[in-house]
mmCIF file of N, CA and C in Angstrom:
data_model
loop_
_atom_site.group_PDB
_atom_site.id
_atom_site.type_symbol
_atom_site.label_atom_id
_atom_site.label_comp_id
_atom_site.label_asym_id
_atom_site.label_seq_id
_atom_site.Cartn_x
_atom_site.Cartn_y
_atom_site.Cartn_z
ATOM 1 N N MET Y 1 0.857 -1.165 0.000
ATOM 2 C CA MET Y 1 0.000 0.000 0.000
ATOM 3 C C MET Y 1 0.904 1.229 0.000
ATOM 4 N N PRO Y 2 0.919 1.993 -1.058
ATOM 5 C CA PRO Y 2 1.769 3.180 -1.114
ATOM 6 C C PRO Y 2 1.224 4.312 -0.245
ATOM 7 N N ASP Y 3 2.095 5.160 0.214
ATOM 8 C CA ASP Y 3 1.711 6.341 0.999
ATOM 9 C C ASP Y 3 0.845 5.997 2.201
ATOM 10 N N ARG Y 4 1.264 4.994 2.964
ATOM 11 C CA ARG Y 4 0.507 4.635 4.164
ATOM 12 C C ARG Y 4 0.554 5.765 5.185
ATOM 13 N N ILE Y 5 -0.496 5.868 5.951
ATOM 14 C CA ILE Y 5 -0.528 6.787 7.078
ATOM 15 C C ILE Y 5 0.047 6.087 8.304
ATOM 16 N N LEU Y 6 -0.320 4.810 8.489
ATOM 17 C CA LEU Y 6 0.208 4.025 9.603
ATOM 18 C C LEU Y 6 1.554 3.432 9.227
ATOM 19 N N LYS Y 7 2.438 3.354 10.209
ATOM 20 C CA LYS Y 7 3.734 2.737 10.006
ATOM 21 C C LYS Y 7 3.562 1.210 10.038
ATOM 22 N N VAL Y 8 4.130 0.517 9.074
ATOM 23 C CA VAL Y 8 4.058 -0.943 9.029
ATOM 24 C C VAL Y 8 5.475 -1.478 9.117
ATOM 25 N N ASN Y 9 5.695 -2.345 10.110
ATOM 26 C CA ASN Y 9 7.010 -2.948 10.276
ATOM 27 C C ASN Y 9 6.847 -4.350 10.860
ATOM 28 N N ALA Y 10 7.907 -4.925 11.344
ATOM 29 C CA ALA Y 10 7.857 -6.296 11.863
ATOM 30 C C ALA Y 10 6.973 -6.427 13.100
ATOM 31 N N TYR Y 11 6.665 -5.330 13.755
ATOM 32 C CA TYR Y 11 5.850 -5.378 14.969
ATOM 33 C C TYR Y 11 4.380 -5.071 14.717
ATOM 34 N N THR Y 12 4.012 -4.778 13.488
ATOM 35 C CA THR Y 12 2.620 -4.490 13.167
ATOM 36 C C THR Y 12 1.758 -5.712 13.476
ATOM 37 N N THR Y 13 0.632 -5.504 14.122
ATOM 38 C CA THR Y 13 -0.218 -6.613 14.562
ATOM 39 C C THR Y 13 -0.717 -7.440 13.383
ATOM 40 N N LEU Y 14 -1.405 -6.830 12.454
ATOM 41 C CA LEU Y 14 -1.896 -7.505 11.247
ATOM 42 C C LEU Y 14 -1.626 -6.582 10.071
ATOM 43 N N ASP Y 15 -0.705 -6.978 9.200
ATOM 44 C CA ASP Y 15 -0.340 -6.067 8.118
ATOM 45 C C ASP Y 15 -1.100 -6.313 6.826
ATOM 46 N N LEU Y 16 -1.970 -7.315 6.796
ATOM 47 C CA LEU Y 16 -2.775 -7.543 5.596
ATOM 48 C C LEU Y 16 -4.039 -8.313 5.986
ATOM 49 N N VAL Y 17 -5.126 -7.587 6.163
ATOM 50 C CA VAL Y 17 -6.408 -8.203 6.508
ATOM 51 C C VAL Y 17 -7.478 -7.701 5.542
ATOM 52 N N ASP Y 18 -8.535 -8.473 5.397
ATOM 53 C CA ASP Y 18 -9.681 -8.033 4.600
ATOM 54 C C ASP Y 18 -10.506 -7.063 5.436
ATOM 55 N N ALA Y 19 -10.910 -5.969 4.829
ATOM 56 C CA ALA Y 19 -11.686 -4.961 5.552
ATOM 57 C C ALA Y 19 -12.723 -4.356 4.620
ATOM 58 N N SER Y 20 -13.666 -3.632 5.203
ATOM 59 C CA SER Y 20 -14.647 -2.926 4.391
ATOM 60 C C SER Y 20 -15.020 -1.622 5.079
ATOM 61 N N ALA Y 21 -15.463 -0.694 4.276
ATOM 62 C CA ALA Y 21 -15.971 0.588 4.764
ATOM 63 C C ALA Y 21 -17.402 0.722 4.264
ATOM 64 N N THR Y 22 -18.301 1.082 5.155
ATOM 65 C CA THR Y 22 -19.712 1.195 4.806
ATOM 66 C C THR Y 22 -20.204 2.596 5.160
ATOM 67 N N GLY Y 23 -20.893 3.212 4.219
ATOM 68 C CA GLY Y 23 -21.514 4.514 4.441
ATOM 69 C C GLY Y 23 -22.973 4.438 4.058
ATOM 70 N N HIS Y 24 -23.660 5.568 4.097
ATOM 71 C CA HIS Y 24 -25.083 5.590 3.749
ATOM 72 C C HIS Y 24 -25.328 5.187 2.304
ATOM 73 N N ASP Y 25 -24.401 5.522 1.419
ATOM 74 C CA ASP Y 25 -24.636 5.233 0.006
ATOM 75 C C ASP Y 25 -23.480 4.470 -0.651
ATOM 76 N N PHE Y 26 -22.661 3.798 0.159
ATOM 77 C CA PHE Y 26 -21.570 3.022 -0.421
ATOM 78 C C PHE Y 26 -21.124 1.902 0.508
ATOM 79 N N GLU Y 27 -20.501 0.923 -0.063
ATOM 80 C CA GLU Y 27 -19.772 -0.108 0.687
ATOM 81 C C GLU Y 27 -18.614 -0.540 -0.192
ATOM 82 N N GLU Y 28 -17.409 -0.450 0.355
ATOM 83 C CA GLU Y 28 -16.214 -0.814 -0.383
ATOM 84 C C GLU Y 28 -15.372 -1.770 0.430
ATOM 85 N N SER Y 29 -14.663 -2.651 -0.246
ATOM 86 C CA SER Y 29 -13.766 -3.600 0.396
ATOM 87 C C SER Y 29 -12.345 -3.346 -0.060
ATOM 88 N N ALA Y 30 -11.402 -3.617 0.835
ATOM 89 C CA ALA Y 30 -9.990 -3.414 0.515
ATOM 90 C C ALA Y 30 -9.143 -4.176 1.525
ATOM 91 N N PHE Y 31 -7.871 -4.364 1.197
ATOM 92 C CA PHE Y 31 -6.927 -4.867 2.180
ATOM 93 C C PHE Y 31 -6.684 -3.753 3.191
ATOM 94 N N ALA Y 32 -6.275 -4.136 4.396
ATOM 95 C CA ALA Y 32 -6.059 -3.138 5.439
ATOM 96 C C ALA Y 32 -4.913 -3.542 6.351
ATOM 97 N N VAL Y 33 -4.450 -2.558 7.097
ATOM 98 C CA VAL Y 33 -3.484 -2.735 8.165
ATOM 99 C C VAL Y 33 -4.241 -2.527 9.464
ATOM 100 N N CYS Y 34 -4.040 -3.423 10.431
ATOM 101 C CA CYS Y 34 -4.658 -3.285 11.751
ATOM 102 C C CYS Y 34 -3.544 -3.413 12.782
ATOM 103 N N ASN Y 35 -3.446 -2.444 13.677
ATOM 104 C CA ASN Y 35 -2.337 -2.443 14.616
ATOM 105 C C ASN Y 35 -2.810 -2.047 16.005
ATOM 106 N N VAL Y 36 -2.173 -2.645 16.995
ATOM 107 C CA VAL Y 36 -2.421 -2.308 18.393
ATOM 108 C C VAL Y 36 -1.111 -1.803 18.977
ATOM 109 N N THR Y 37 -1.156 -0.632 19.606
ATOM 110 C CA THR Y 37 0.053 -0.053 20.179
ATOM 111 C C THR Y 37 -0.238 0.555 21.545
ATOM 112 N N SER Y 38 0.832 0.829 22.261
ATOM 113 C CA SER Y 38 0.785 1.640 23.477
ATOM 114 C C SER Y 38 2.123 2.361 23.554
ATOM 115 N N PRO Y 39 2.162 3.505 24.218
ATOM 116 C CA PRO Y 39 3.421 4.239 24.307
ATOM 117 C C PRO Y 39 4.521 3.405 24.970
ATOM 118 N N ARG Y 40 5.750 3.519 24.453
ATOM 119 C CA ARG Y 40 6.879 2.777 25.046
ATOM 120 C C ARG Y 40 7.201 3.279 26.439
ATOM 121 N N LYS Y 41 7.213 4.585 26.596
ATOM 122 C CA LYS Y 41 7.520 5.178 27.896
ATOM 123 C C LYS Y 41 6.232 5.648 28.540
ATOM 124 N N HIS Y 42 6.040 5.276 29.779
ATOM 125 C CA HIS Y 42 4.864 5.686 30.554
ATOM 126 C C HIS Y 42 3.560 5.369 29.833
ATOM 127 N N PRO Y 43 3.328 4.101 29.469
ATOM 128 C CA PRO Y 43 2.090 3.760 28.747
ATOM 129 C C PRO Y 43 0.864 4.069 29.607
ATOM 130 N N ASP Y 44 -0.080 4.779 29.001
ATOM 131 C CA ASP Y 44 -1.297 5.143 29.721
ATOM 132 C C ASP Y 44 -2.565 4.840 28.930
ATOM 133 N N GLU Y 45 -2.394 4.279 27.716
ATOM 134 C CA GLU Y 45 -3.555 3.952 26.887
ATOM 135 C C GLU Y 45 -3.139 2.940 25.833
ATOM 136 N N ILE Y 46 -4.126 2.316 25.234
ATOM 137 C CA ILE Y 46 -3.924 1.363 24.146
ATOM 138 C C ILE Y 46 -4.595 1.970 22.922
ATOM 139 N N THR Y 47 -3.924 1.904 21.775
ATOM 140 C CA THR Y 47 -4.495 2.437 20.543
ATOM 141 C C THR Y 47 -4.688 1.307 19.548
ATOM 142 N N LEU Y 48 -5.897 1.208 19.023
ATOM 143 C CA LEU Y 48 -6.232 0.273 17.951
ATOM 144 C C LEU Y 48 -6.358 1.104 16.683
ATOM 145 N N GLU Y 49 -5.565 0.770 15.656
ATOM 146 C CA GLU Y 49 -5.536 1.552 14.426
ATOM 147 C C GLU Y 49 -5.940 0.676 13.244
ATOM 148 N N LEU Y 50 -6.640 1.275 12.291
ATOM 149 C CA LEU Y 50 -7.055 0.571 11.087
ATOM 150 C C LEU Y 50 -6.930 1.523 9.902
ATOM 151 N N GLU Y 51 -6.246 1.039 8.850
ATOM 152 C CA GLU Y 51 -6.114 1.832 7.623
ATOM 153 C C GLU Y 51 -6.398 0.941 6.429
ATOM 154 N N LEU Y 52 -7.429 1.273 5.675
ATOM 155 C CA LEU Y 52 -7.733 0.551 4.444
ATOM 156 C C LEU Y 52 -6.833 1.059 3.325
ATOM 157 N N ASP Y 53 -6.485 0.169 2.415
ATOM 158 C CA ASP Y 53 -5.654 0.537 1.275
ATOM 159 C C ASP Y 53 -6.452 1.474 0.381
ATOM 160 N N TRP Y 54 -6.126 2.753 0.425
ATOM 161 C CA TRP Y 54 -6.921 3.749 -0.287
ATOM 162 C C TRP Y 54 -6.837 3.604 -1.792
ATOM 163 N N THR Y 55 -5.842 2.860 -2.300
ATOM 164 C CA THR Y 55 -5.760 2.669 -3.754
ATOM 165 C C THR Y 55 -6.871 1.748 -4.248
ATOM 166 N N GLN Y 56 -7.554 1.045 -3.334
ATOM 167 C CA GLN Y 56 -8.647 0.157 -3.703
ATOM 168 C C GLN Y 56 -10.016 0.782 -3.436
ATOM 169 N N LEU Y 57 -10.048 2.043 -2.997
ATOM 170 C CA LEU Y 57 -11.301 2.685 -2.608
ATOM 171 C C LEU Y 57 -11.646 3.832 -3.551
ATOM 172 N N ASP Y 58 -12.938 4.011 -3.801
ATOM 173 C CA ASP Y 58 -13.402 5.120 -4.626
ATOM 174 C C ASP Y 58 -14.082 6.210 -3.792
ATOM 175 N N ALA Y 59 -14.780 5.816 -2.735
ATOM 176 C CA ALA Y 59 -15.627 6.758 -2.006
ATOM 177 C C ALA Y 59 -14.935 7.442 -0.829
ATOM 178 N N LEU Y 60 -13.788 6.941 -0.400
ATOM 179 C CA LEU Y 60 -13.133 7.507 0.777
ATOM 180 C C LEU Y 60 -11.781 8.104 0.443
ATOM 181 N N ALA Y 61 -11.479 9.208 1.081
ATOM 182 C CA ALA Y 61 -10.138 9.791 0.971
ATOM 183 C C ALA Y 61 -9.178 8.989 1.852
ATOM 184 N N PRO Y 62 -7.888 9.009 1.572
ATOM 185 C CA PRO Y 62 -6.931 8.298 2.411
ATOM 186 C C PRO Y 62 -7.040 8.756 3.867
ATOM 187 N N HIS Y 63 -7.161 7.800 4.770
ATOM 188 C CA HIS Y 63 -7.250 8.112 6.194
ATOM 189 C C HIS Y 63 -6.975 6.855 7.004
ATOM 190 N N ALA Y 64 -6.766 7.028 8.287
ATOM 191 C CA ALA Y 64 -6.638 5.917 9.229
ATOM 192 C C ALA Y 64 -7.578 6.196 10.391
ATOM 193 N N ASP Y 65 -8.211 5.151 10.884
ATOM 194 C CA ASP Y 65 -9.094 5.282 12.039
ATOM 195 C C ASP Y 65 -8.353 4.797 13.270
ATOM 196 N N LYS Y 66 -8.526 5.505 14.378
ATOM 197 C CA LYS Y 66 -7.857 5.138 15.625
ATOM 198 C C LYS Y 66 -8.872 5.111 16.755
ATOM 199 N N LEU Y 67 -8.738 4.120 17.599
ATOM 200 C CA LEU Y 67 -9.588 3.960 18.768
ATOM 201 C C LEU Y 67 -8.674 3.906 19.983
ATOM 202 N N THR Y 68 -8.871 4.811 20.929
ATOM 203 C CA THR Y 68 -8.052 4.849 22.131
ATOM 204 C C THR Y 68 -8.810 4.153 23.257
ATOM 205 N N LEU Y 69 -8.147 3.189 23.885
ATOM 206 C CA LEU Y 69 -8.796 2.351 24.893
ATOM 207 C C LEU Y 69 -8.060 2.409 26.223
ATOM 208 N N SER Y 70 -8.813 2.286 27.303
ATOM 209 C CA SER Y 70 -8.215 2.090 28.622
ATOM 210 C C SER Y 70 -7.844 0.612 28.729
ATOM 211 N N PRO Y 71 -7.033 0.229 29.707
ATOM 212 C CA PRO Y 71 -6.746 -1.193 29.880
ATOM 213 C C PRO Y 71 -8.019 -2.035 30.052
ATOM 214 N N GLU Y 72 -8.991 -1.535 30.798
ATOM 215 C CA GLU Y 72 -10.246 -2.269 30.993
ATOM 216 C C GLU Y 72 -11.000 -2.436 29.670
ATOM 217 N N GLU Y 73 -11.061 -1.384 28.888
ATOM 218 C CA GLU Y 73 -11.741 -1.464 27.590
ATOM 219 C C GLU Y 73 -11.021 -2.425 26.650
ATOM 220 N N ALA Y 74 -9.701 -2.402 26.658
ATOM 221 C CA ALA Y 74 -8.931 -3.313 25.813
ATOM 222 C C ALA Y 74 -9.182 -4.763 26.210
ATOM 223 N N ARG Y 75 -9.252 -5.024 27.508
ATOM 224 C CA ARG Y 75 -9.539 -6.398 27.971
ATOM 225 C C ARG Y 75 -10.956 -6.824 27.602
ATOM 226 N N THR Y 76 -11.918 -5.921 27.679
ATOM 227 C CA THR Y 76 -13.291 -6.230 27.270
ATOM 228 C C THR Y 76 -13.335 -6.578 25.794
ATOM 229 N N LEU Y 77 -12.665 -5.790 24.973
ATOM 230 C CA LEU Y 77 -12.592 -6.060 23.538
ATOM 231 C C LEU Y 77 -11.900 -7.396 23.274
ATOM 232 N N ALA Y 78 -10.789 -7.647 23.948
ATOM 233 C CA ALA Y 78 -10.055 -8.899 23.762
ATOM 234 C C ALA Y 78 -10.911 -10.103 24.151
ATOM 235 N N ALA Y 79 -11.651 -10.000 25.237
ATOM 236 C CA ALA Y 79 -12.512 -11.102 25.672
ATOM 237 C C ALA Y 79 -13.615 -11.370 24.658
ATOM 238 N N ASP Y 80 -14.185 -10.314 24.112
ATOM 239 C CA ASP Y 80 -15.232 -10.479 23.102
ATOM 240 C C ASP Y 80 -14.661 -11.100 21.828
ATOM 241 N N LEU Y 81 -13.472 -10.684 21.423
ATOM 242 C CA LEU Y 81 -12.818 -11.285 20.256
ATOM 243 C C LEU Y 81 -12.562 -12.771 20.491
ATOM 244 N N GLU Y 82 -12.084 -13.134 21.678
ATOM 245 C CA GLU Y 82 -11.844 -14.545 22.015
ATOM 246 C C GLU Y 82 -13.132 -15.353 21.952
ATOM 247 N N LYS Y 83 -14.218 -14.799 22.501
ATOM 248 C CA LYS Y 83 -15.511 -15.490 22.505
ATOM 249 C C LYS Y 83 -15.964 -15.775 21.077
ATOM 250 N N HIS Y 84 -15.882 -14.782 20.221
ATOM 251 C CA HIS Y 84 -16.328 -14.964 18.841
ATOM 252 C C HIS Y 84 -15.369 -15.852 18.044
ATOM 253 N N ALA Y 85 -14.075 -15.777 18.340
ATOM 254 C CA ALA Y 85 -13.116 -16.669 17.677
ATOM 255 C C ALA Y 85 -13.417 -18.123 18.036
ATOM 256 N N ASP Y 86 -13.711 -18.390 19.293
ATOM 257 C CA ASP Y 86 -14.068 -19.752 19.715
ATOM 258 C C ASP Y 86 -15.323 -20.231 19.004
ATOM 259 N N ARG Y 87 -16.310 -19.360 18.884
ATOM 260 C CA ARG Y 87 -17.574 -19.717 18.228
ATOM 261 C C ARG Y 87 -17.361 -20.060 16.753
ATOM 262 N N VAL Y 88 -16.579 -19.259 16.042
ATOM 263 C CA VAL Y 88 -16.322 -19.507 14.638
ATOM 264 C C VAL Y 88 -15.490 -20.774 14.451
ATOM 265 N N GLU Y 89 -14.478 -20.962 15.296
ATOM 266 C CA GLU Y 89 -13.674 -22.200 15.205
ATOM 267 C C GLU Y 89 -14.514 -23.442 15.453
ATOM 268 N N ALA Y 90 -15.415 -23.367 16.433
ATOM 269 C CA ALA Y 90 -16.274 -24.515 16.714
ATOM 270 C C ALA Y 90 -17.159 -24.843 15.512
ATOM 271 N N GLU Y 91 -17.689 -23.835 14.854
ATOM 272 C CA GLU Y 91 -18.521 -24.047 13.681
ATOM 273 C C GLU Y 91 -17.702 -24.651 12.526
ATOM 274 N N GLN Y 92 -16.474 -24.179 12.379
ATOM 275 C CA GLN Y 92 -15.624 -24.686 11.305
ATOM 276 C C GLN Y 92 -15.214 -26.134 11.526
ATOM 277 N N ARG Y 93 -15.124 -26.558 12.781
ATOM 278 C CA ARG Y 93 -14.771 -27.956 13.101
ATOM 279 C C ARG Y 93 -15.913 -28.908 12.755
ATOM 280 N N ASP Y 94 -17.149 -28.417 12.874
ATOM 281 C CA ASP Y 94 -18.325 -29.279 12.656
ATOM 282 C C ASP Y 94 -18.605 -29.551 11.217
#
């Protein structure tokens, strides 16, 4: 993805995932970067970042979305992700 807004390196959480953007009058799909970070010094928050490959989009300008979480919020999100991952894996096994 040229001209990324988010930095992608060996520590990036997910550097190539399927994503979509939905608006009132559009829905587009593209590859994306998804990353979770916290400050190296004096960490006080967790940041979840998502950037869709803007070269695959028509309706959106290049941008990255960021969600700032407290440790409690991050754990709630992680627990919900685990619950749904278990559910999907169980279905795939059957």
